JSON list of C-alpha atoms in Angstrom, two decimals:
[
{"chain": "A", "resi": 28, "resn": "MET", "atom": "CA", "xyz": [75.27, 0.98, -14.65]},
{"chain": "A", "resi": 29, "resn": "ASN", "atom": "CA", "xyz": [77.02, 4.30, -14.64]},
{"chain": "A", "resi": 30, "resn": "THR", "atom": "CA", "xyz": [77.37, 4.29, -18.42]},
{"chain": "A", "resi": 31, "resn": "ALA", "atom": "CA", "xyz": [73.69, 3.77, -19.16]},
{"chain": "A", "resi": 32, "resn": "THR", "atom": "CA", "xyz": [71.71, 6.63, -20.63]},
{"chain": "A", "resi": 33, "resn": "ASN", "atom": "CA", "xyz": [68.94, 5.95, -18.12]},
{"chain": "A", "resi": 34, "resn": "GLN", "atom": "CA", "xyz": [70.30, 4.50, -14.86]},
{"chain": "A", "resi": 35, "resn": "ALA", "atom": "CA", "xyz": [66.79, 3.75, -13.58]},
{"chain": "A", "resi": 36, "resn": "SER", "atom": "CA", "xyz": [66.00, 1.52, -16.57]},
{"chain": "A", "resi": 37, "resn": "ARG", "atom": "CA", "xyz": [64.59, -1.95, -15.90]},
{"chain": "A", "resi": 38, "resn": "TRP", "atom": "CA", "xyz": [66.50, -3.36, -18.89]},
{"chain": "A", "resi": 39, "resn": "LEU", "atom": "CA", "xyz": [69.81, -5.17, -18.53]},
{"chain": "A", "resi": 40, "resn": "PHE", "atom": "CA", "xyz": [70.88, -3.56, -21.82]},
{"chain": "A", "resi": 41, "resn": "PRO", "atom": "CA", "xyz": [68.94, -0.30, -22.03]},
{"chain": "A", "resi": 42, "resn": "GLY", "atom": "CA", "xyz": [68.64, 1.34, -25.41]},
{"chain": "A", "resi": 43, "resn": "ARG", "atom": "CA", "xyz": [69.06, 4.95, -26.37]},
{"chain": "A", "resi": 44, "resn": "ARG", "atom": "CA", "xyz": [65.32, 5.55, -26.18]},
{"chain": "A", "resi": 45, "resn": "ALA", "atom": "CA", "xyz": [63.92, 5.87, -22.66]},
{"chain": "A", "resi": 46, "resn": "GLY", "atom": "CA", "xyz": [62.20, 2.71, -21.47]},
{"chain": "A", "resi": 47, "resn": "GLN", "atom": "CA", "xyz": [63.37, 0.60, -24.43]},
{"chain": "A", "resi": 48, "resn": "PRO", "atom": "CA", "xyz": [65.96, -2.20, -24.57]},
{"chain": "A", "resi": 49, "resn": "ALA", "atom": "CA", "xyz": [69.00, -2.08, -26.82]},
{"chain": "A", "resi": 50, "resn": "ARG", "atom": "CA", "xyz": [68.34, -3.41, -30.31]},
{"chain": "A", "resi": 51, "resn": "PRO", "atom": "CA", "xyz": [69.62, -6.96, -31.01]},
{"chain": "A", "resi": 52, "resn": "ASP", "atom": "CA", "xyz": [71.48, -5.84, -34.16]},
{"chain": "A", "resi": 53, "resn": "HIS", "atom": "CA", "xyz": [73.26, -3.12, -32.17]},
{"chain": "A", "resi": 54, "resn": "LEU", "atom": "CA", "xyz": [74.31, -5.59, -29.47]},
{"chain": "A", "resi": 55, "resn": "SER", "atom": "CA", "xyz": [75.45, -8.03, -32.14]},
{"chain": "A", "resi": 56, "resn": "ALA", "atom": "CA", "xyz": [77.61, -5.36, -33.77]},
{"chain": "A", "resi": 57, "resn": "LEU", "atom": "CA", "xyz": [79.15, -4.38, -30.42]},
{"chain": "A", "resi": 58, "resn": "LEU", "atom": "CA", "xyz": [79.99, -8.00, -29.62]},
{"chain": "A", "resi": 59, "resn": "GLY", "atom": "CA", "xyz": [81.51, -8.44, -33.07]},
{"chain": "A", "resi": 60, "resn": "GLU", "atom": "CA", "xyz": [83.68, -5.38, -32.54]},
{"chain": "A", "resi": 61, "resn": "ILE", "atom": "CA", "xyz": [85.27, -6.94, -29.45]},
{"chain": "A", "resi": 62, "resn": "GLY", "atom": "CA", "xyz": [85.83, -10.27, -31.20]},
{"chain": "A", "resi": 63, "resn": "ILE", "atom": "CA", "xyz": [82.95, -12.41, -29.91]},
{"chain": "A", "resi": 64, "resn": "PRO", "atom": "CA", "xyz": [81.57, -14.66, -32.67]},
{"chain": "A", "resi": 65, "resn": "VAL", "atom": "CA", "xyz": [77.85, -14.05, -32.15]},
{"chain": "A", "resi": 66, "resn": "ALA", "atom": "CA", "xyz": [76.50, -17.05, -34.09]},
{"chain": "A", "resi": 67, "resn": "ALA", "atom": "CA", "xyz": [78.83, -19.48, -32.32]},
{"chain": "A", "resi": 68, "resn": "ALA", "atom": "CA", "xyz": [78.03, -17.94, -28.93]},
{"chain": "A", "resi": 69, "resn": "ARG", "atom": "CA", "xyz": [74.29, -18.25, -29.59]},
{"chain": "A", "resi": 70, "resn": "GLY", "atom": "CA", "xyz": [74.66, -21.88, -30.57]},
{"chain": "A", "resi": 71, "resn": "ALA", "atom": "CA", "xyz": [76.74, -22.63, -27.49]},
{"chain": "A", "resi": 72, "resn": "ALA", "atom": "CA", "xyz": [74.20, -20.91, -25.25]},
{"chain": "A", "resi": 73, "resn": "ILE", "atom": "CA", "xyz": [71.23, -22.92, -26.53]},
{"chain": "A", "resi": 74, "resn": "ARG", "atom": "CA", "xyz": [73.19, -26.17, -26.30]},
{"chain": "A", "resi": 75, "resn": "GLN", "atom": "CA", "xyz": [74.04, -25.37, -22.67]},
{"chain": "A", "resi": 76, "resn": "GLN", "atom": "CA", "xyz": [70.36, -24.69, -21.96]},
{"chain": "A", "resi": 77, "resn": "LEU", "atom": "CA", "xyz": [69.46, -28.05, -23.49]},
{"chain": "A", "resi": 78, "resn": "LEU", "atom": "CA", "xyz": [71.84, -29.80, -21.10]},
{"chain": "A", "resi": 79, "resn": "GLU", "atom": "CA", "xyz": [70.07, -28.12, -18.16]},
{"chain": "A", "resi": 80, "resn": "LEU", "atom": "CA", "xyz": [66.42, -28.14, -19.28]},
{"chain": "A", "resi": 81, "resn": "PRO", "atom": "CA", "xyz": [64.10, -30.38, -21.32]},
{"chain": "A", "resi": 82, "resn": "ALA", "atom": "CA", "xyz": [64.09, -29.65, -25.06]},
{"chain": "A", "resi": 83, "resn": "PRO", "atom": "CA", "xyz": [60.33, -28.78, -25.13]},
{"chain": "A", "resi": 84, "resn": "VAL", "atom": "CA", "xyz": [60.82, -26.22, -22.36]},
{"chain": "A", "resi": 85, "resn": "VAL", "atom": "CA", "xyz": [63.73, -24.56, -24.19]},
{"chain": "A", "resi": 86, "resn": "ALA", "atom": "CA", "xyz": [61.78, -24.61, -27.47]},
{"chain": "A", "resi": 87, "resn": "ASP", "atom": "CA", "xyz": [58.79, -22.92, -25.87]},
{"chain": "A", "resi": 88, "resn": "ALA", "atom": "CA", "xyz": [60.85, -20.33, -24.00]},
{"chain": "A", "resi": 89, "resn": "LEU", "atom": "CA", "xyz": [62.99, -19.32, -26.99]},
{"chain": "A", "resi": 90, "resn": "GLY", "atom": "CA", "xyz": [60.44, -19.72, -29.76]},
{"chain": "A", "resi": 91, "resn": "TYR", "atom": "CA", "xyz": [62.22, -22.64, -31.43]},
{"chain": "A", "resi": 92, "resn": "HIS", "atom": "CA", "xyz": [60.48, -25.60, -33.04]},
{"chain": "A", "resi": 93, "resn": "ASP", "atom": "CA", "xyz": [60.59, -28.63, -30.74]},
{"chain": "A", "resi": 94, "resn": "LYS", "atom": "CA", "xyz": [62.17, -30.74, -33.50]},
{"chain": "A", "resi": 95, "resn": "THR", "atom": "CA", "xyz": [65.05, -28.26, -33.70]},
{"chain": "A", "resi": 96, "resn": "THR", "atom": "CA", "xyz": [65.74, -28.40, -29.97]},
{"chain": "A", "resi": 97, "resn": "SER", "atom": "CA", "xyz": [65.41, -32.20, -29.97]},
{"chain": "A", "resi": 98, "resn": "ARG", "atom": "CA", "xyz": [67.98, -32.43, -32.78]},
{"chain": "A", "resi": 99, "resn": "LEU", "atom": "CA", "xyz": [70.33, -30.06, -30.97]},
{"chain": "A", "resi": 100, "resn": "LEU", "atom": "CA", "xyz": [69.88, -32.07, -27.77]},
{"chain": "A", "resi": 101, "resn": "ARG", "atom": "CA", "xyz": [70.87, -35.30, -29.56]},
{"chain": "A", "resi": 102, "resn": "GLU", "atom": "CA", "xyz": [73.92, -33.58, -31.08]},
{"chain": "A", "resi": 103, "resn": "THR", "atom": "CA", "xyz": [74.90, -32.24, -27.66]},
{"chain": "A", "resi": 104, "resn": "GLY", "atom": "CA", "xyz": [74.53, -35.62, -25.96]},
{"chain": "A", "resi": 105, "resn": "GLY", "atom": "CA", "xyz": [71.82, -34.54, -23.52]},
{"chain": "A", "resi": 106, "resn": "THR", "atom": "CA", "xyz": [69.76, -36.99, -21.49]},
{"chain": "A", "resi": 107, "resn": "TRP", "atom": "CA", "xyz": [66.26, -35.47, -21.37]},
{"chain": "A", "resi": 108, "resn": "SER", "atom": "CA", "xyz": [64.72, -38.29, -23.43]},
{"chain": "A", "resi": 109, "resn": "ARG", "atom": "CA", "xyz": [62.18, -39.25, -20.75]},
{"chain": "A", "resi": 110, "resn": "TYR", "atom": "CA", "xyz": [60.63, -35.83, -20.17]},
{"chain": "A", "resi": 111, "resn": "ALA", "atom": "CA", "xyz": [56.83, -35.97, -20.24]},
{"chain": "A", "resi": 112, "resn": "ALA", "atom": "CA", "xyz": [55.72, -32.94, -22.19]},
{"chain": "A", "resi": 113, "resn": "GLY", "atom": "CA", "xyz": [52.35, -31.33, -21.54]},
{"chain": "A", "resi": 114, "resn": "ASP", "atom": "CA", "xyz": [50.51, -29.32, -18.95]},
{"chain": "A", "resi": 115, "resn": "HIS", "atom": "CA", "xyz": [51.93, -30.25, -15.54]},
{"chain": "A", "resi": 116, "resn": "THR", "atom": "CA", "xyz": [49.91, -27.67, -13.63]},
{"chain": "A", "resi": 117, "resn": "ARG", "atom": "CA", "xyz": [46.75, -29.77, -13.50]},
{"chain": "A", "resi": 118, "resn": "SER", "atom": "CA", "xyz": [46.28, -32.92, -11.43]},
{"chain": "A", "resi": 119, "resn": "PRO", "atom": "CA", "xyz": [44.94, -36.13, -12.96]},
{"chain": "A", "resi": 120, "resn": "ALA", "atom": "CA", "xyz": [41.26, -36.81, -12.32]},
{"chain": "A", "resi": 121, "resn": "GLY", "atom": "CA", "xyz": [40.68, -38.42, -8.94]},
{"chain": "A", "resi": 122, "resn": "TRP", "atom": "CA", "xyz": [44.15, -37.61, -7.63]},
{"chain": "A", "resi": 123, "resn": "ALA", "atom": "CA", "xyz": [44.61, -35.72, -4.36]},
{"chain": "A", "resi": 124, "resn": "PRO", "atom": "CA", "xyz": [47.88, -34.86, -2.59]},
{"chain": "A", "resi": 125, "resn": "ARG", "atom": "CA", "xyz": [48.69, -36.76, 0.61]},
{"chain": "A", "resi": 126, "resn": "GLY", "atom": "CA", "xyz": [47.73, -35.16, 3.87]},
{"chain": "A", "resi": 127, "resn": "THR", "atom": "CA", "xyz": [44.76, -33.19, 2.58]},
{"chain": "A", "resi": 128, "resn": "GLY", "atom": "CA", "xyz": [42.26, -35.21, 4.59]},
{"chain": "A", "resi": 129, "resn": "ASP", "atom": "CA", "xyz": [40.65, -36.78, 1.50]},
{"chain": "A", "resi": 130, "resn": "SER", "atom": "CA", "xyz": [40.69, -40.55, 1.56]}
]
């Protein structure tokens, strides 16, 4: 990014202050200046995410209420209705993966 104030920044959109991202209201204003309807773009982006990921995952990642993402998913025509929400990092009691030597 040759135009960035700080070329070594870890931010995709670095702000004017070193080590800080650009402010959302500033980015919104810049997008508006070039004719991008920010609200419509945001809505389209979340609907696209809902077509690719389960509604609870999108809700958790973006800070939305799960009922909001479920409603948007229905409006979009998504097919994630059989997603089992919950903690998938733990195994059920008594379950062991195949090939571990436990029988």
